[in-house]
Short mmCIF file of C-alpha atoms and ligand atoms in Angstrom, two decimals:
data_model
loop_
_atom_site.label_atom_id
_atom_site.label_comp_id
_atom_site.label_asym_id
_atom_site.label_seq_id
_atom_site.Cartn_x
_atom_site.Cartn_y
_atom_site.Cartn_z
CA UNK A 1434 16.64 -12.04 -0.17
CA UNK A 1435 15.73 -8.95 1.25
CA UNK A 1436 13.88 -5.79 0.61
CA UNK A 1437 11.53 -2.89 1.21
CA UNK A 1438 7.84 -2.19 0.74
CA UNK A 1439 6.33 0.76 1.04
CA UNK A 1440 2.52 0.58 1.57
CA UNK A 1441 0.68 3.91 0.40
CA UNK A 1442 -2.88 5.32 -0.01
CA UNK A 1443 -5.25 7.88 1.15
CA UNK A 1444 -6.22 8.21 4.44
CA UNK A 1445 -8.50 5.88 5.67
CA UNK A 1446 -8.10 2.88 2.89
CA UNK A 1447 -6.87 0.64 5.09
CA UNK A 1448 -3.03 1.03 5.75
CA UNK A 1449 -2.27 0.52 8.75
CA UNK A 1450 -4.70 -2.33 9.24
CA UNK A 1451 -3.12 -3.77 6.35
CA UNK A 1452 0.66 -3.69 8.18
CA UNK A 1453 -0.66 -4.63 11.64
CA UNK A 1454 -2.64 -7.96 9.85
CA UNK A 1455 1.01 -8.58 7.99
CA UNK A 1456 3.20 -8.56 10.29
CA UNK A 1457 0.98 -9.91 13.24
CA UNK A 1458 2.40 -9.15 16.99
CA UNK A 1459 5.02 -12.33 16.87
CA UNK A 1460 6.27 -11.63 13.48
CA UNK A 1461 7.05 -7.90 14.26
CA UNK A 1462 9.91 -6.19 15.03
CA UNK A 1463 9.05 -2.94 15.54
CA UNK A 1464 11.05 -0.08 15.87
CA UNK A 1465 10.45 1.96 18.62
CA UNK A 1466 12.67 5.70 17.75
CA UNK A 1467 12.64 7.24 14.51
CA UNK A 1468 15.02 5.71 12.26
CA UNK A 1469 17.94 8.03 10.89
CA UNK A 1470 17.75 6.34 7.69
CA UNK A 1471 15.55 7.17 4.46
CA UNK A 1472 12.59 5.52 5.78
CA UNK A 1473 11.46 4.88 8.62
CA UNK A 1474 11.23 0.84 9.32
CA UNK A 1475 7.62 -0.25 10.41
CA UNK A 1476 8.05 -3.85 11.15
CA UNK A 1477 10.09 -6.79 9.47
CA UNK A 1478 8.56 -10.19 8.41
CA UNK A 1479 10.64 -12.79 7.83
CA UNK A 1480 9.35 -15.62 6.01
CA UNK A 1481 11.92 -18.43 5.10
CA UNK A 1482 14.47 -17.09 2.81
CA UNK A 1483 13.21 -14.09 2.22
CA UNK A 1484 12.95 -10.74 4.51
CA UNK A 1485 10.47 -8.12 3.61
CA UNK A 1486 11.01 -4.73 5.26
CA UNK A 1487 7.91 -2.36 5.46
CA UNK A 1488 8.60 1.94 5.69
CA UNK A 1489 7.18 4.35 5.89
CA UNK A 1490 7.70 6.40 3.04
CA UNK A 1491 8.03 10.72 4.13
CA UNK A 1492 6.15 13.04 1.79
CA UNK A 1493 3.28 10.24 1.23
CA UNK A 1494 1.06 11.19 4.10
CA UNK A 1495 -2.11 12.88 2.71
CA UNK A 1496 -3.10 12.85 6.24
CA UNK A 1497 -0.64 15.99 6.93
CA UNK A 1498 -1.57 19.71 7.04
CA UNK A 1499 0.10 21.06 3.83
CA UNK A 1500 0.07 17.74 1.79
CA UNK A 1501 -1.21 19.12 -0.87
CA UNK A 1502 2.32 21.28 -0.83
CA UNK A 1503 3.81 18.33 -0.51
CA UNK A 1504 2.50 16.53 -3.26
CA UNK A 1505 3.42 19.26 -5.54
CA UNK A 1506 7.29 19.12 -4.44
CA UNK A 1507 8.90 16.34 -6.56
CA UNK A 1508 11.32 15.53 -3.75
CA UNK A 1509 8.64 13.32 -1.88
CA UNK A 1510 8.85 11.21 -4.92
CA UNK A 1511 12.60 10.69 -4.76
CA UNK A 1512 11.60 9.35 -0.86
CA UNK A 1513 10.15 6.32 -2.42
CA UNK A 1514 12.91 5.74 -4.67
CA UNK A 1515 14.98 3.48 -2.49
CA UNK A 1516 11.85 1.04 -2.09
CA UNK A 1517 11.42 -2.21 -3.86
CA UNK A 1518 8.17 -2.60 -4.13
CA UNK A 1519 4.84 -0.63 -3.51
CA UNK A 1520 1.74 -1.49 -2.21
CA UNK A 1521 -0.68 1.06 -2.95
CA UNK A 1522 -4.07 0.79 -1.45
CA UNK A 1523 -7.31 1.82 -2.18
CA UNK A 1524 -10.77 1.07 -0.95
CA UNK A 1525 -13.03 -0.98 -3.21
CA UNK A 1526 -15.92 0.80 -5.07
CA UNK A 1527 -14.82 4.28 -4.12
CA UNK A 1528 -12.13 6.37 -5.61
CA UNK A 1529 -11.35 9.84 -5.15
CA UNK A 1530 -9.48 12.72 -6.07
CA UNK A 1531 -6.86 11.72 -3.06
CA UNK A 1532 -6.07 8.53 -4.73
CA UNK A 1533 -5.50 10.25 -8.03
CA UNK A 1534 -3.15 12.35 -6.26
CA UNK A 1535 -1.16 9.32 -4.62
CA UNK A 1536 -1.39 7.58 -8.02
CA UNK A 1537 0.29 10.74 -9.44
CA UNK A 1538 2.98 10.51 -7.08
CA UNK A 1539 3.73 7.18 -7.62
CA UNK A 1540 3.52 8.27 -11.71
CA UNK A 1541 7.17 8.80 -11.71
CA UNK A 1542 8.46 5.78 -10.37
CA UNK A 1543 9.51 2.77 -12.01
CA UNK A 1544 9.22 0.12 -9.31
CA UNK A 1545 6.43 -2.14 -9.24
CA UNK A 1546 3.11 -1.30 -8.29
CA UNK A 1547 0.87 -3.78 -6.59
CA UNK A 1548 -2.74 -2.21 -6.22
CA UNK A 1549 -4.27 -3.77 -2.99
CA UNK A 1550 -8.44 -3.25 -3.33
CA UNK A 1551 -9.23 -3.41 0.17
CA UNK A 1552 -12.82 -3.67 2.32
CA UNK A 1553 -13.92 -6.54 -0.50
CA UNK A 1554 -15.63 -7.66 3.03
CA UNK A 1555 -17.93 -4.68 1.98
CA UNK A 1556 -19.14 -6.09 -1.01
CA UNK A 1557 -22.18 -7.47 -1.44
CA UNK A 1558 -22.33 -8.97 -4.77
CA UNK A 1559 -18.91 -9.57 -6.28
CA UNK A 1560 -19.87 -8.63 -9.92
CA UNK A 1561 -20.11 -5.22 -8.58
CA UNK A 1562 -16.86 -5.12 -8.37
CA UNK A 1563 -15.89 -5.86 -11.88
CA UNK A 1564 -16.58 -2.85 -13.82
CA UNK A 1565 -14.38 -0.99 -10.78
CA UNK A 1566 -11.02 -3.20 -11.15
CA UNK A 1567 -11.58 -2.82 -14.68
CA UNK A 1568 -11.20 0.70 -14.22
CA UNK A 1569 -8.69 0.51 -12.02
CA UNK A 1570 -6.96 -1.24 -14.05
CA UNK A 1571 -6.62 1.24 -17.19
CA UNK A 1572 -5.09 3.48 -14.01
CA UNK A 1573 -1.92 2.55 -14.74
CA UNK A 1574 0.50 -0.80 -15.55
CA UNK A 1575 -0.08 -2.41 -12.32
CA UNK A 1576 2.11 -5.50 -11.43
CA UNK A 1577 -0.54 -6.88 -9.80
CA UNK A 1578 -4.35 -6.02 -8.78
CA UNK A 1579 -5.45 -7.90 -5.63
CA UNK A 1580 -8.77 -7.48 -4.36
CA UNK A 1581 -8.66 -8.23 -0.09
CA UNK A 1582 -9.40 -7.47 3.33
CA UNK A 1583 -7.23 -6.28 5.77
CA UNK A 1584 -10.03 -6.60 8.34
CA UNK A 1585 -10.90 -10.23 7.33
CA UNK A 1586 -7.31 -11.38 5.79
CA UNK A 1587 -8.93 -11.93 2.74
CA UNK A 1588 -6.41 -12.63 -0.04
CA UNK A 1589 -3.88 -11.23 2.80
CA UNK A 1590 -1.51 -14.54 1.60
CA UNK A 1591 -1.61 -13.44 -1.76
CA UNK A 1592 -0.69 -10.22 -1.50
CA UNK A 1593 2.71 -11.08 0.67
CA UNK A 1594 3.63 -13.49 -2.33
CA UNK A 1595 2.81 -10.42 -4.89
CA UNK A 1596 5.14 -8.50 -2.69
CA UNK A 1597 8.17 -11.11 -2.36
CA UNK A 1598 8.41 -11.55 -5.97
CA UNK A 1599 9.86 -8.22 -6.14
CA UNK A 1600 12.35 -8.42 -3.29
P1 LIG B 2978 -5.33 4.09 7.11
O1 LIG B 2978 -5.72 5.50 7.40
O2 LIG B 2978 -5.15 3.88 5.64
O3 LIG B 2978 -4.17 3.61 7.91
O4 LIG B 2978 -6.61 3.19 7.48
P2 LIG B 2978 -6.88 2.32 8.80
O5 LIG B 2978 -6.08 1.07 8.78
O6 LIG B 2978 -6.73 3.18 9.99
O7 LIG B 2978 -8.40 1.91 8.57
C1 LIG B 2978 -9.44 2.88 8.46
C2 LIG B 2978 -10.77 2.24 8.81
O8 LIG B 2978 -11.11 1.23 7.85
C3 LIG B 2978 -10.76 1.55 10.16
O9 LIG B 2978 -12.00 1.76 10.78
C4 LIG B 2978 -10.58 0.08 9.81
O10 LIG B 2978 -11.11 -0.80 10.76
C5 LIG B 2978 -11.33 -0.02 8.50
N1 LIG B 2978 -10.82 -1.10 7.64
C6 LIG B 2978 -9.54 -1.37 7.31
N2 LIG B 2978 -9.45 -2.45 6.53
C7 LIG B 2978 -10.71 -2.90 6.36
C8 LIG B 2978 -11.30 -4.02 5.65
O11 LIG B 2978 -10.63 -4.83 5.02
N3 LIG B 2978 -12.65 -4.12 5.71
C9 LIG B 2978 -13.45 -3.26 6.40
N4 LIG B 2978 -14.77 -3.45 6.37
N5 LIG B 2978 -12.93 -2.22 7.07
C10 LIG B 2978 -11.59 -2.03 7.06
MG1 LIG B 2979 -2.88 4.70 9.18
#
């Protein structure tokens, strides 16, 4: 089995810490030019059977000049539609207008949706976090919500099998 994940979110959630934590330097196969394909290919894990391919998805970078622009044109959207599964991360306890835009994005797509609550590391009592997933949750029909670390690897092992169930 094989398939791709696209992992999405505001700037500064956690992203790329997220992929480099995932796919580790001996499980990486990273490409080094830009890929003349639909997405761009990250790195590759391979784990058993199955092969999970993470891209980088165009038209989801709020990080760009004129994103806002972009997250008006509907074509960004059909960029993600060749994915298998999303991993859309946010950071725990604080959500902004920048996620709601991401989450709007992802609004029209029909592939699953696993919400990734990173920096629990950050969190001093866990029952703070409660009344925040529970809102996150009424965000939309997630497949999955999985509170973690990127930093720490914190539920990291969870996440990946969230992720192959979909490929
Ligand atoms: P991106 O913009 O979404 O790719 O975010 P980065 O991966 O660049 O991370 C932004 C900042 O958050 C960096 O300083 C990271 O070290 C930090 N960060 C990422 N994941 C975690 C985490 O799980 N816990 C904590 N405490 N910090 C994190
Ligand atoms: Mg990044």
């Amino acid at each position: 089995r094989c398939g791709f994940v696209a992992i999405v979110g505001r700037p500064n959630v956690g992203k790329s810490t997220l992929l480099n934590h995932i796919l580790g330097q001996k499980l990486s196969i990273t490409s080094r030019k830009p890929q003349t394909t639909r997405h761009k290919v990250l790195g590759i894990k391979t784990e058993g059977p199955v092969q999970a391919i993470y891209v980088d998805t165009p038209g989801m970078h709020v990080e760009e000049p004129r994103a806002l622009n972009r997250y008006m044109n509907k074509a960004a959207t059909s960029a993600l539609s060749g994915v298998d599964v999303v991993v859309f991360v946010v950071d725990q306890l604080a959500w902004t207008t920048a996620d709601e835009m991401v989450l709007e994005k992802l609004s029209k797509l029909d592939c699953p949706v696993i919400l990734a609550v990173n920096k629990v590391d950050r969190i001093e009592k866990r029952e703070s976090l409660l009344p925040h997933l529970d809102m996150l949750s009424r965000k939309r029909n997630f497949a999955e919500i999985i509170p973690m670390s990127a930093l720490k690897e914190t539920n990291l092992e969870p996440l990946e099998k969230a992720v192959t169930r979909f490929l």
